[in-house]
Amino acid sequence: LTAIASSANTVLLATNKAKWMMKNTIIVAIVNIILNIMLIKLYGINGAAVAFLVSSALIAALRITEAYTITHTNPFSAKMIKVACMGIGATVITLGLRKVAALPTASIVALVMNAMLLGVIYLMFLYIFRCFDEEDKIIIDAVKRKIKEKSAQLSTRG
């Protein structure tokens, strides 16, 4: 979330709105303390994680909104939002498949399997919804060429 709001931070600093940023930080710190007090009692470490997530989202939303108010420019393109939604969708599908297939969750092998599954689903979404730019296509073609070269080298050896 911090990375998402980084362009908004730059806009606020460039427009000399550091006081706004300080007020945002104070407000979010108070919200974070209140959430931590409430959620840690109920959920322990998970409550602290949720409090941090909510606080991070709040400060990002405040800064993005203020940057938009000042400059009237949207830092997000429609394509960027589309790709983010695909990432969320791929994550939800991966988590669902993991539960349905009753895959183990507490091992390095499971972590690698889940990461690979997430990557495959995400890449399929990008391909299906045609989200690859020209630069992406150049990289994909270069990777294909390298794979063909390596397989040709291996087949001539054997």
PDB file of N, CA, C and O in Angstrom, residues 132-145:
ATOM      1  N   PHE A 132      -0.744  -7.581 -21.985  1.00  0.00           N
ATOM      2  CA  PHE A 132       0.689  -7.464 -22.242  1.00  0.00           C
ATOM      3  C   PHE A 132       0.966  -6.264 -23.141  1.00  0.00           C
ATOM      4  O   PHE A 132       0.342  -6.094 -24.188  1.00  0.00           O
ATOM      5  N   ASP A 133       1.922  -5.424 -22.733  1.00  0.00           N
ATOM      6  CA  ASP A 133       2.371  -4.295 -23.552  1.00  0.00           C
ATOM      7  C   ASP A 133       3.402  -4.785 -24.559  1.00  0.00           C
ATOM      8  O   ASP A 133       3.839  -5.937 -24.520  1.00  0.00           O
ATOM      9  N   GLU A 134       3.826  -3.887 -25.449  1.00  0.00           N
ATOM     10  CA  GLU A 134       4.855  -4.249 -26.436  1.00  0.00           C
ATOM     11  C   GLU A 134       6.150  -4.682 -25.757  1.00  0.00           C
ATOM     12  O   GLU A 134       6.798  -5.627 -26.195  1.00  0.00           O
ATOM     13  N   GLU A 135       6.518  -3.993 -24.665  1.00  0.00           N
ATOM     14  CA  GLU A 135       7.754  -4.354 -23.949  1.00  0.00           C
ATOM     15  C   GLU A 135       7.643  -5.770 -23.381  1.00  0.00           C
ATOM     16  O   GLU A 135       8.607  -6.531 -23.400  1.00  0.00           O
ATOM     17  N   ASP A 136       6.465  -6.100 -22.869  1.00  0.00           N
ATOM     18  CA  ASP A 136       6.247  -7.451 -22.340  1.00  0.00           C
ATOM     19  C   ASP A 136       6.399  -8.495 -23.437  1.00  0.00           C
ATOM     20  O   ASP A 136       6.999  -9.548 -23.236  1.00  0.00           O
ATOM     21  N   LYS A 137       5.848  -8.200 -24.608  1.00  0.00           N
ATOM     22  CA  LYS A 137       5.933  -9.132 -25.726  1.00  0.00           C
ATOM     23  C   LYS A 137       7.377  -9.333 -26.171  1.00  0.00           C
ATOM     24  O   LYS A 137       7.784 -10.439 -26.520  1.00  0.00           O
ATOM     25  N   ILE A 138       8.173  -8.272 -26.147  1.00  0.00           N
ATOM     26  CA  ILE A 138       9.592  -8.368 -26.505  1.00  0.00           C
ATOM     27  C   ILE A 138      10.312  -9.293 -25.526  1.00  0.00           C
ATOM     28  O   ILE A 138      11.104 -10.160 -25.927  1.00  0.00           O
ATOM     29  N   ILE A 139      10.026  -9.140 -24.242  1.00  0.00           N
ATOM     30  CA  ILE A 139      10.657  -9.977 -23.224  1.00  0.00           C
ATOM     31  C   ILE A 139      10.225 -11.435 -23.388  1.00  0.00           C
ATOM     32  O   ILE A 139      11.046 -12.350 -23.324  1.00  0.00           O
ATOM     33  N   ILE A 140       8.939 -11.662 -23.621  1.00  0.00           N
ATOM     34  CA  ILE A 140       8.433 -13.027 -23.814  1.00  0.00           C
ATOM     35  C   ILE A 140       9.100 -13.669 -25.024  1.00  0.00           C
ATOM     36  O   ILE A 140       9.517 -14.829 -24.975  1.00  0.00           O
ATOM     37  N   ASP A 141       9.220 -12.915 -26.134  1.00  0.00           N
ATOM     38  CA  ASP A 141       9.884 -13.456 -27.326  1.00  0.00           C
ATOM     39  C   ASP A 141      11.340 -13.782 -27.045  1.00  0.00           C
ATOM     40  O   ASP A 141      11.853 -14.806 -27.514  1.00  0.00           O
ATOM     41  N   ALA A 142      12.031 -12.935 -26.265  1.00  0.00           N
ATOM     42  CA  ALA A 142      13.432 -13.196 -25.928  1.00  0.00           C
ATOM     43  C   ALA A 142      13.557 -14.463 -25.085  1.00  0.00           C
ATOM     44  O   ALA A 142      14.467 -15.279 -25.302  1.00  0.00           O
ATOM     45  N   VAL A 143      12.648 -14.651 -24.146  1.00  0.00           N
ATOM     46  CA  VAL A 143      12.667 -15.857 -23.311  1.00  0.00           C
ATOM     47  C   VAL A 143      12.400 -17.091 -24.171  1.00  0.00           C
ATOM     48  O   VAL A 143      13.079 -18.117 -24.037  1.00  0.00           O
ATOM     49  N   LYS A 144      11.442 -17.003 -25.085  1.00  0.00           N
ATOM     50  CA  LYS A 144      11.151 -18.128 -25.990  1.00  0.00           C
ATOM     51  C   LYS A 144      12.385 -18.486 -26.816  1.00  0.00           C
ATOM     52  O   LYS A 144      12.711 -19.668 -26.992  1.00  0.00           O
ATOM     53  N   ARG A 145      13.076 -17.467 -27.347  1.00  0.00           N
ATOM     54  CA  ARG A 145      14.286 -17.711 -28.139  1.00  0.00           C
ATOM     55  C   ARG A 145      15.348 -18.419 -27.311  1.00  0.00           C
ATOM     56  O   ARG A 145      15.981 -19.370 -27.768  1.00  0.00           O
TER      57      ARG A 145
END
